[in-house]
Amino acid sequence: MSWVLGVDSGGSGLRIALGRAAEDGPPAVPAELVSAGGPVRTGPMGIDAGHLLDMLLPAVAGLLERAGADGIDAVAVGAAGLATLGDDLRAQLPTALERSLGVRRLALAADAVTAYAGALGQRPGVVVAAGTGMIALGTDLAGWRRADGWGHLLGDCGGGAWIGRAGLEAAMRAHDGRRGGSAALLARTEAVFGPAPGLPGLLYPRTDRPAVLASFAPEVARCAQTDPVASAILRAAARQIAETAAAACPPSGECEVALTGGLFRMGDPLLVPLRAELTELVPHTRQVPAAGDPLHGAVRIASALATGTLRLPHDARLLSVVADPGS
């Protein structure tokens, strides 16, 4: 069996896994994985291909040496923002990886696609990926259906930043004495950020506002056990997530739904209302556990590319095979 490489580039950094291609079914658990520092920079051309390669290539050399592998048959790179910020990757990676690693089979995928492949493999269905943001991606294997993922100003409804912002708003309402406020959330706001009147000055100048907002979402979940306002916020988030999942579901037949991402580690305060909302809005769906994360998904895509079994739909923005001598 040949070696394949999966790459997951996101807001928390670059993760790389080396695994074996498998003719039937998903590849085995990656033989070894490493983290290669912080997130890849963005610049005028979008995601900086040179910076990604500077982090990727030394890490891959170490992986190959430790595994005793003499080459890589296929690579799949999953990147956050690929759809709109991936031009530099599409322009540079095929030549650079062929020159440096001898790789001639390369797939570039949006992180939502690697999340899909990690959760459901190459089966039809819909995957909801939620952390700071929120996106749902579905397919019938003929094409992709995307819903949300538009960022914290235009969407990501029900995601971590959405929940955190709603919790902080409820705290400020309580501070002002307006209806809809939560004394419990105000207390947690001041414990985390300091006096409430100083919150705008702490939050608005930040370039990482979505992450800061999302950092408060676990506080909302903790308060939801006893606070009706916090509980209502999570029920509203569940409704938003279910509506997004419904929009991404393939239109015909039973649809598997898998949830992936750090937001769902909140557990029952979010998952119980979400399961109820999914049952109501998309009764033809079947909720299944996610098999793996986006890095596993990247390895799965690379394995399918190496063995000629890639069935996920090609798409210029979401999943493109940009260097494959067999295509």
mmCIF file of C-alpha atoms in Angstrom:
data_model
loop_
_atom_site.group_PDB
_atom_site.id
_atom_site.type_symbol
_atom_site.label_atom_id
_atom_site.label_comp_id
_atom_site.label_asym_id
_atom_site.label_seq_id
_atom_site.Cartn_x
_atom_site.Cartn_y
_atom_site.Cartn_z
ATOM 1 C CA MET A 1 0.000 0.000 0.000
ATOM 2 C CA SER A 2 1.207 3.494 -0.807
ATOM 3 C CA TRP A 3 1.624 6.371 1.615
ATOM 4 C CA VAL A 4 -0.717 9.367 1.547
ATOM 5 C CA LEU A 5 -0.654 12.704 3.317
ATOM 6 C CA GLY A 6 -3.525 14.659 4.832
ATOM 7 C CA VAL A 7 -3.201 18.330 5.780
ATOM 8 C CA ASP A 8 -5.636 20.358 7.886
ATOM 9 C CA SER A 9 -5.032 24.120 7.848
ATOM 10 C CA GLY A 10 -7.303 26.103 10.136
ATOM 11 C CA GLY A 11 -7.507 28.912 12.627
ATOM 12 C CA SER A 12 -5.751 26.899 15.328
ATOM 13 C CA GLY A 13 -2.786 25.911 13.182
ATOM 14 C CA LEU A 14 -1.524 23.347 10.673
ATOM 15 C CA ARG A 15 -1.927 19.605 11.331
ATOM 16 C CA ILE A 16 -0.393 16.921 9.129
ATOM 17 C CA ALA A 17 -0.981 13.156 9.065
ATOM 18 C CA LEU A 18 0.751 10.382 7.168
ATOM 19 C CA GLY A 19 -1.272 7.247 6.470
ATOM 20 C CA ARG A 20 -1.590 4.243 4.202
ATOM 21 C CA ALA A 21 -3.905 4.272 1.202
ATOM 22 C CA ALA A 22 -6.606 1.592 1.351
ATOM 23 C CA GLU A 23 -8.305 -0.015 -1.634
ATOM 24 C CA ASP A 24 -11.530 -0.766 0.252
ATOM 25 C CA GLY A 25 -13.131 1.454 2.855
ATOM 26 C CA PRO A 26 -11.464 4.296 4.717
ATOM 27 C CA PRO A 27 -7.730 4.297 5.389
ATOM 28 C CA ALA A 28 -6.497 3.080 8.726
ATOM 29 C CA VAL A 29 -5.966 5.566 11.526
ATOM 30 C CA PRO A 30 -3.125 7.826 10.362
ATOM 31 C CA ALA A 31 0.230 6.273 11.142
ATOM 32 C CA GLU A 32 1.503 9.511 12.656
ATOM 33 C CA LEU A 33 0.412 13.118 12.850
ATOM 34 C CA VAL A 34 2.117 16.348 13.856
ATOM 35 C CA SER A 35 1.194 19.957 14.446
ATOM 36 C CA ALA A 36 3.374 22.441 12.605
ATOM 37 C CA GLY A 37 2.939 25.720 14.437
ATOM 38 C CA GLY A 38 0.314 28.441 14.282
ATOM 39 C CA PRO A 39 -2.157 29.276 11.525
ATOM 40 C CA VAL A 40 -1.052 29.921 7.961
ATOM 41 C CA ARG A 41 -0.866 33.604 7.135
ATOM 42 C CA THR A 42 -3.159 35.352 4.689
ATOM 43 C CA GLY A 43 -2.024 38.120 2.369
ATOM 44 C CA PRO A 44 -3.051 39.999 -0.788
ATOM 45 C CA MET A 45 -3.384 36.697 -2.677
ATOM 46 C CA GLY A 46 -5.335 35.043 0.150
ATOM 47 C CA ILE A 47 -3.913 32.051 2.022
ATOM 48 C CA ASP A 48 -0.122 32.351 1.754
ATOM 49 C CA ALA A 49 1.111 29.256 -0.102
ATOM 50 C CA GLY A 50 4.752 30.030 0.660
ATOM 51 C CA HIS A 51 4.100 30.178 4.395
ATOM 52 C CA LEU A 52 2.146 26.916 4.278
ATOM 53 C CA LEU A 53 5.000 25.197 2.433
ATOM 54 C CA ASP A 54 7.586 26.566 4.887
ATOM 55 C CA MET A 55 5.716 24.856 7.726
ATOM 56 C CA LEU A 56 4.621 21.758 5.806
ATOM 57 C CA LEU A 57 7.757 20.494 4.096
ATOM 58 C CA PRO A 58 10.078 20.139 7.130
ATOM 59 C CA ALA A 59 7.300 18.409 9.073
ATOM 60 C CA VAL A 60 6.631 15.997 6.202
ATOM 61 C CA ALA A 61 10.340 15.173 5.937
ATOM 62 C CA GLY A 62 10.306 14.173 9.598
ATOM 63 C CA LEU A 63 7.166 12.069 9.175
ATOM 64 C CA LEU A 64 8.606 10.214 6.192
ATOM 65 C CA GLU A 65 11.865 9.516 7.973
ATOM 66 C CA ARG A 66 10.178 8.167 11.098
ATOM 67 C CA ALA A 67 7.800 5.985 9.069
ATOM 68 C CA GLY A 68 10.525 4.679 6.808
ATOM 69 C CA ALA A 69 8.481 5.785 3.801
ATOM 70 C CA ASP A 70 10.203 6.448 0.508
ATOM 71 C CA GLY A 71 7.534 8.653 -1.035
ATOM 72 C CA ILE A 72 3.970 9.933 -1.024
ATOM 73 C CA ASP A 73 1.425 8.894 -3.637
ATOM 74 C CA ALA A 74 -1.252 11.522 -2.974
ATOM 75 C CA VAL A 75 -1.860 14.608 -0.842
ATOM 76 C CA ALA A 76 -5.094 16.252 0.246
ATOM 77 C CA VAL A 77 -4.954 19.741 1.735
ATOM 78 C CA GLY A 78 -8.002 20.990 3.596
ATOM 79 C CA ALA A 79 -7.943 24.713 4.297
ATOM 80 C CA ALA A 80 -10.259 27.121 6.054
ATOM 81 C CA GLY A 81 -11.234 29.876 3.637
ATOM 82 C CA LEU A 82 -10.173 27.953 0.530
ATOM 83 C CA ALA A 83 -13.327 28.854 -1.419
ATOM 84 C CA THR A 84 -12.611 32.588 -1.356
ATOM 85 C CA LEU A 85 -8.938 32.797 -0.305
ATOM 86 C CA GLY A 86 -7.403 29.810 -2.077
ATOM 87 C CA ASP A 87 -6.049 31.272 -5.317
ATOM 88 C CA ASP A 88 -2.417 31.261 -4.165
ATOM 89 C CA LEU A 89 -2.703 27.637 -3.014
ATOM 90 C CA ARG A 90 -4.245 26.585 -6.316
ATOM 91 C CA ALA A 91 -1.510 28.410 -8.241
ATOM 92 C CA GLN A 92 1.551 27.225 -6.298
ATOM 93 C CA LEU A 93 0.976 23.938 -4.489
ATOM 94 C CA PRO A 94 0.798 21.549 -7.476
ATOM 95 C CA THR A 95 4.236 22.519 -8.803
ATOM 96 C CA ALA A 96 5.809 22.953 -5.363
ATOM 97 C CA LEU A 97 4.672 19.561 -4.059
ATOM 98 C CA GLU A 98 5.697 17.759 -7.223
ATOM 99 C CA ARG A 99 9.127 19.397 -7.089
ATOM 100 C CA SER A 100 9.680 18.854 -3.346
ATOM 101 C CA LEU A 101 7.943 15.530 -2.698
ATOM 102 C CA GLY A 102 7.405 14.019 -6.138
ATOM 103 C CA VAL A 103 3.637 14.217 -5.594
ATOM 104 C CA ARG A 104 1.488 14.290 -8.729
ATOM 105 C CA ARG A 105 -1.887 13.593 -7.145
ATOM 106 C CA LEU A 106 -3.162 16.552 -5.150
ATOM 107 C CA ALA A 107 -6.621 17.516 -3.937
ATOM 108 C CA LEU A 108 -7.429 20.928 -2.500
ATOM 109 C CA ALA A 109 -10.511 21.009 -0.312
ATOM 110 C CA ALA A 110 -12.384 23.513 1.791
ATOM 111 C CA ASP A 111 -12.260 22.619 5.469
ATOM 112 C CA ALA A 112 -15.999 21.912 5.347
ATOM 113 C CA VAL A 113 -15.300 19.182 2.771
ATOM 114 C CA THR A 114 -12.588 17.543 4.881
ATOM 115 C CA ALA A 115 -14.952 17.772 7.860
ATOM 116 C CA TYR A 116 -17.567 16.011 5.721
ATOM 117 C CA ALA A 117 -15.146 13.293 4.609
ATOM 118 C CA GLY A 118 -13.940 12.781 8.165
ATOM 119 C CA ALA A 119 -17.459 12.457 9.517
ATOM 120 C CA LEU A 120 -19.284 10.505 6.778
ATOM 121 C CA GLY A 121 -16.600 9.376 4.360
ATOM 122 C CA GLN A 122 -18.028 9.233 0.836
ATOM 123 C CA ARG A 123 -21.652 8.493 1.766
ATOM 124 C CA PRO A 124 -24.505 10.873 0.875
ATOM 125 C CA GLY A 125 -25.710 13.029 3.741
ATOM 126 C CA VAL A 126 -25.072 16.290 5.515
ATOM 127 C CA VAL A 127 -22.415 17.311 8.018
ATOM 128 C CA VAL A 128 -22.751 20.249 10.369
ATOM 129 C CA ALA A 129 -19.339 21.620 11.354
ATOM 130 C CA ALA A 130 -19.524 24.054 14.248
ATOM 131 C CA GLY A 131 -16.916 25.751 16.361
ATOM 132 C CA THR A 132 -16.411 29.495 16.424
ATOM 133 C CA GLY A 133 -18.409 29.554 13.173
ATOM 134 C CA MET A 134 -20.983 27.213 11.698
ATOM 135 C CA ILE A 135 -21.538 25.646 8.301
ATOM 136 C CA ALA A 136 -23.508 22.718 6.928
ATOM 137 C CA LEU A 137 -22.456 20.823 3.824
ATOM 138 C CA GLY A 138 -24.509 18.149 2.131
ATOM 139 C CA THR A 139 -24.187 16.005 -0.949
ATOM 140 C CA ASP A 140 -25.998 13.344 -2.926
ATOM 141 C CA LEU A 141 -22.601 12.622 -4.589
ATOM 142 C CA ALA A 142 -23.743 14.538 -7.667
ATOM 143 C CA GLY A 143 -23.126 18.009 -6.243
ATOM 144 C CA TRP A 144 -22.685 19.960 -3.012
ATOM 145 C CA ARG A 145 -25.307 21.870 -1.028
ATOM 146 C CA ARG A 146 -23.781 24.496 1.266
ATOM 147 C CA ALA A 147 -25.629 26.464 3.939
ATOM 148 C CA ASP A 148 -24.181 29.288 6.065
ATOM 149 C CA GLY A 149 -20.514 29.587 6.922
ATOM 150 C CA TRP A 150 -20.710 33.305 6.074
ATOM 151 C CA GLY A 151 -18.816 34.620 9.105
ATOM 152 C CA HIS A 152 -19.961 36.158 12.350
ATOM 153 C CA LEU A 153 -21.255 39.395 10.784
ATOM 154 C CA LEU A 154 -23.399 37.794 8.083
ATOM 155 C CA GLY A 155 -24.175 34.350 9.439
ATOM 156 C CA ASP A 156 -22.583 31.443 11.325
ATOM 157 C CA CYS A 157 -25.962 31.309 13.038
ATOM 158 C CA GLY A 158 -25.951 29.070 16.087
ATOM 159 C CA GLY A 159 -22.158 28.783 16.169
ATOM 160 C CA GLY A 160 -19.868 29.596 19.057
ATOM 161 C CA ALA A 161 -19.500 33.303 18.281
ATOM 162 C CA TRP A 162 -23.286 33.589 17.802
ATOM 163 C CA ILE A 163 -23.954 31.949 21.191
ATOM 164 C CA GLY A 164 -21.254 33.956 22.950
ATOM 165 C CA ARG A 165 -22.501 37.258 21.542
ATOM 166 C CA ALA A 166 -26.079 36.443 22.571
ATOM 167 C CA GLY A 167 -24.873 35.616 26.081
ATOM 168 C CA LEU A 168 -22.923 38.860 26.358
ATOM 169 C CA GLU A 169 -25.909 40.831 25.073
ATOM 170 C CA ALA A 170 -28.074 39.266 27.785
ATOM 171 C CA ALA A 171 -25.436 40.239 30.314
ATOM 172 C CA MET A 172 -25.446 43.861 29.147
ATOM 173 C CA ARG A 173 -29.252 43.898 29.297
ATOM 174 C CA ALA A 174 -29.055 42.816 32.912
ATOM 175 C CA HIS A 175 -26.456 45.510 33.609
ATOM 176 C CA ASP A 176 -28.797 48.143 32.138
ATOM 177 C CA GLY A 177 -31.939 46.778 33.744
ATOM 178 C CA ARG A 178 -33.557 46.018 30.378
ATOM 179 C CA ARG A 179 -35.909 43.123 29.738
ATOM 180 C CA GLY A 180 -34.313 39.893 28.593
ATOM 181 C CA GLY A 181 -31.271 40.267 30.792
ATOM 182 C CA SER A 182 -29.572 37.534 32.802
ATOM 183 C CA ALA A 183 -27.977 38.194 36.171
ATOM 184 C CA ALA A 184 -26.174 34.864 35.922
ATOM 185 C CA LEU A 185 -24.614 35.747 32.565
ATOM 186 C CA LEU A 186 -23.705 39.226 33.837
ATOM 187 C CA ALA A 187 -21.866 37.653 36.757
ATOM 188 C CA ARG A 188 -19.949 35.329 34.424
ATOM 189 C CA THR A 189 -19.186 38.202 32.028
ATOM 190 C CA GLU A 190 -17.610 40.249 34.808
ATOM 191 C CA ALA A 191 -15.737 37.226 36.125
ATOM 192 C CA VAL A 192 -14.229 36.607 32.676
ATOM 193 C CA PHE A 193 -13.824 40.101 31.220
ATOM 194 C CA GLY A 194 -14.040 42.513 34.148
ATOM 195 C CA PRO A 195 -16.610 45.269 34.764
ATOM 196 C CA ALA A 196 -19.388 45.262 32.158
ATOM 197 C CA PRO A 197 -19.000 48.909 31.056
ATOM 198 C CA GLY A 198 -15.455 48.131 29.916
ATOM 199 C CA LEU A 199 -16.511 45.271 27.627
ATOM 200 C CA PRO A 200 -16.884 47.338 24.417
ATOM 201 C CA GLY A 201 -13.379 48.702 24.802
ATOM 202 C CA LEU A 202 -12.027 45.194 25.279
ATOM 203 C CA LEU A 203 -13.963 43.645 22.415
ATOM 204 C CA TYR A 204 -14.348 46.113 19.549
ATOM 205 C CA PRO A 205 -10.649 46.793 18.809
ATOM 206 C CA ARG A 206 -9.840 43.062 18.648
ATOM 207 C CA THR A 207 -9.071 41.515 15.266
ATOM 208 C CA ASP A 208 -10.024 38.111 16.708
ATOM 209 C CA ARG A 209 -13.514 39.155 17.820
ATOM 210 C CA PRO A 210 -15.214 35.940 16.647
ATOM 211 C CA ALA A 211 -12.875 33.833 18.792
ATOM 212 C CA VAL A 212 -13.343 36.126 21.794
ATOM 213 C CA LEU A 213 -17.120 35.941 21.430
ATOM 214 C CA ALA A 214 -16.974 32.168 21.062
ATOM 215 C CA SER A 215 -14.862 31.885 24.208
ATOM 216 C CA PHE A 216 -17.956 32.918 26.178
ATOM 217 C CA ALA A 217 -20.192 30.209 24.689
ATOM 218 C CA PRO A 218 -19.156 27.578 27.287
ATOM 219 C CA GLU A 219 -20.205 30.048 30.004
ATOM 220 C CA VAL A 220 -23.652 30.225 28.413
ATOM 221 C CA ALA A 221 -23.833 26.426 28.441
ATOM 222 C CA ARG A 222 -22.854 26.264 32.106
ATOM 223 C CA CYS A 223 -25.446 28.882 33.063
ATOM 224 C CA ALA A 224 -28.126 27.099 31.017
ATOM 225 C CA GLN A 225 -28.434 24.417 33.690
ATOM 226 C CA THR A 226 -30.229 26.887 35.993
ATOM 227 C CA ASP A 227 -30.736 30.150 34.062
ATOM 228 C CA PRO A 228 -33.768 30.389 31.732
ATOM 229 C CA VAL A 229 -32.226 33.129 29.570
ATOM 230 C CA ALA A 230 -29.090 31.087 28.880
ATOM 231 C CA SER A 231 -31.212 28.011 28.237
ATOM 232 C CA ALA A 232 -33.308 29.969 25.729
ATOM 233 C CA ILE A 233 -30.143 31.100 23.922
ATOM 234 C CA LEU A 234 -29.074 27.491 23.416
ATOM 235 C CA ARG A 235 -32.546 26.476 22.255
ATOM 236 C CA ALA A 236 -32.434 29.313 19.710
ATOM 237 C CA ALA A 237 -28.965 28.191 18.599
ATOM 238 C CA ALA A 238 -30.257 24.638 18.185
ATOM 239 C CA ARG A 239 -33.058 25.921 15.971
ATOM 240 C CA GLN A 240 -30.601 27.879 13.830
ATOM 241 C CA ILE A 241 -28.292 24.878 13.431
ATOM 242 C CA ALA A 242 -31.186 22.587 12.529
ATOM 243 C CA GLU A 243 -32.482 25.059 9.926
ATOM 244 C CA THR A 244 -29.015 25.210 8.369
ATOM 245 C CA ALA A 245 -28.746 21.416 8.330
ATOM 246 C CA ALA A 246 -32.179 21.184 6.694
ATOM 247 C CA ALA A 247 -31.097 23.601 3.954
ATOM 248 C CA ALA A 248 -28.040 21.466 3.162
ATOM 249 C CA CYS A 249 -29.800 18.081 3.125
ATOM 250 C CA PRO A 250 -30.045 16.365 -0.267
ATOM 251 C CA PRO A 251 -33.663 16.719 -1.429
ATOM 252 C CA SER A 252 -34.571 13.069 -1.845
ATOM 253 C CA GLY A 253 -34.418 9.963 0.296
ATOM 254 C CA GLU A 254 -33.164 9.358 3.816
ATOM 255 C CA CYS A 255 -30.321 11.612 4.816
ATOM 256 C CA GLU A 256 -27.623 10.879 7.377
ATOM 257 C CA VAL A 257 -26.687 13.847 9.571
ATOM 258 C CA ALA A 258 -23.410 14.015 11.493
ATOM 259 C CA LEU A 259 -22.243 16.749 13.852
ATOM 260 C CA THR A 260 -18.572 17.649 14.120
ATOM 261 C CA GLY A 261 -16.565 20.423 15.730
ATOM 262 C CA GLY A 262 -15.760 21.762 19.150
ATOM 263 C CA LEU A 263 -19.126 23.443 19.713
ATOM 264 C CA PHE A 264 -20.821 20.107 20.267
ATOM 265 C CA ARG A 265 -18.564 19.362 23.230
ATOM 266 C CA MET A 266 -21.042 21.529 25.157
ATOM 267 C CA GLY A 267 -23.048 18.349 25.479
ATOM 268 C CA ASP A 268 -26.680 18.046 26.478
ATOM 269 C CA PRO A 269 -27.521 21.743 27.010
ATOM 270 C CA LEU A 270 -27.126 22.158 23.232
ATOM 271 C CA LEU A 271 -27.456 18.614 21.901
ATOM 272 C CA VAL A 272 -30.806 17.758 23.511
ATOM 273 C CA PRO A 273 -32.686 20.688 21.898
ATOM 274 C CA LEU A 274 -30.739 20.229 18.655
ATOM 275 C CA ARG A 275 -31.779 16.595 18.309
ATOM 276 C CA ALA A 276 -35.393 17.599 18.903
ATOM 277 C CA GLU A 277 -35.183 20.377 16.305
ATOM 278 C CA LEU A 278 -33.630 18.057 13.713
ATOM 279 C CA THR A 279 -36.385 15.511 14.285
ATOM 280 C CA GLU A 280 -39.020 18.192 13.746
ATOM 281 C CA LEU A 281 -37.480 20.029 10.786
ATOM 282 C CA VAL A 282 -35.954 17.116 8.858
ATOM 283 C CA PRO A 283 -37.792 13.980 9.978
ATOM 284 C CA HIS A 284 -36.328 11.952 7.087
ATOM 285 C CA THR A 285 -32.809 12.334 8.510
ATOM 286 C CA ARG A 286 -30.936 9.797 10.600
ATOM 287 C CA GLN A 287 -28.493 11.198 13.112
ATOM 288 C CA VAL A 288 -25.174 9.339 13.171
ATOM 289 C CA PRO A 289 -21.907 9.927 15.055
ATOM 290 C CA ALA A 290 -19.032 11.518 13.176
ATOM 291 C CA ALA A 291 -16.402 8.890 12.363
ATOM 292 C CA GLY A 292 -13.478 11.317 12.454
ATOM 293 C CA ASP A 293 -12.326 14.915 12.291
ATOM 294 C CA PRO A 294 -11.194 17.082 9.330
ATOM 295 C CA LEU A 295 -7.639 15.722 9.459
ATOM 296 C CA HIS A 296 -8.990 12.181 9.129
ATOM 297 C CA GLY A 297 -11.115 13.522 6.278
ATOM 298 C CA ALA A 298 -8.047 14.865 4.473
ATOM 299 C CA VAL A 299 -6.358 11.448 4.796
ATOM 300 C CA ARG A 300 -9.523 9.758 3.484
ATOM 301 C CA ILE A 301 -9.608 12.046 0.435
ATOM 302 C CA ALA A 302 -5.901 11.471 -0.242
ATOM 303 C CA SER A 303 -6.408 7.707 0.056
ATOM 304 C CA ALA A 304 -9.350 7.776 -2.361
ATOM 305 C CA LEU A 305 -7.329 9.888 -4.772
ATOM 306 C CA ALA A 306 -4.406 7.454 -4.621
ATOM 307 C CA THR A 307 -6.612 4.428 -5.264
ATOM 308 C CA GLY A 308 -8.845 6.013 -7.921
ATOM 309 C CA THR A 309 -11.951 5.731 -5.747
ATOM 310 C CA LEU A 310 -12.741 9.411 -5.064
ATOM 311 C CA ARG A 311 -16.527 9.806 -5.376
ATOM 312 C CA LEU A 312 -17.077 13.116 -3.627
ATOM 313 C CA PRO A 313 -18.168 15.753 -6.168
ATOM 314 C CA HIS A 314 -15.480 17.891 -7.719
ATOM 315 C CA ASP A 315 -16.094 21.615 -7.402
ATOM 316 C CA ALA A 316 -13.840 24.502 -8.426
ATOM 317 C CA ARG A 317 -14.120 26.136 -5.006
ATOM 318 C CA LEU A 318 -14.874 23.300 -2.611
ATOM 319 C CA LEU A 319 -12.940 20.251 -3.868
ATOM 320 C CA SER A 320 -10.603 20.324 -6.828
ATOM 321 C CA VAL A 321 -8.168 17.693 -8.029
ATOM 322 C CA VAL A 322 -5.516 19.981 -9.373
ATOM 323 C CA ALA A 323 -2.757 17.499 -10.187
ATOM 324 C CA ASP A 324 -3.646 13.945 -11.137
ATOM 325 C CA PRO A 325 -2.024 12.249 -14.127
ATOM 326 C CA GLY A 326 -4.952 9.857 -14.365
ATOM 327 C CA SER A 327 -7.569 12.575 -14.795
#
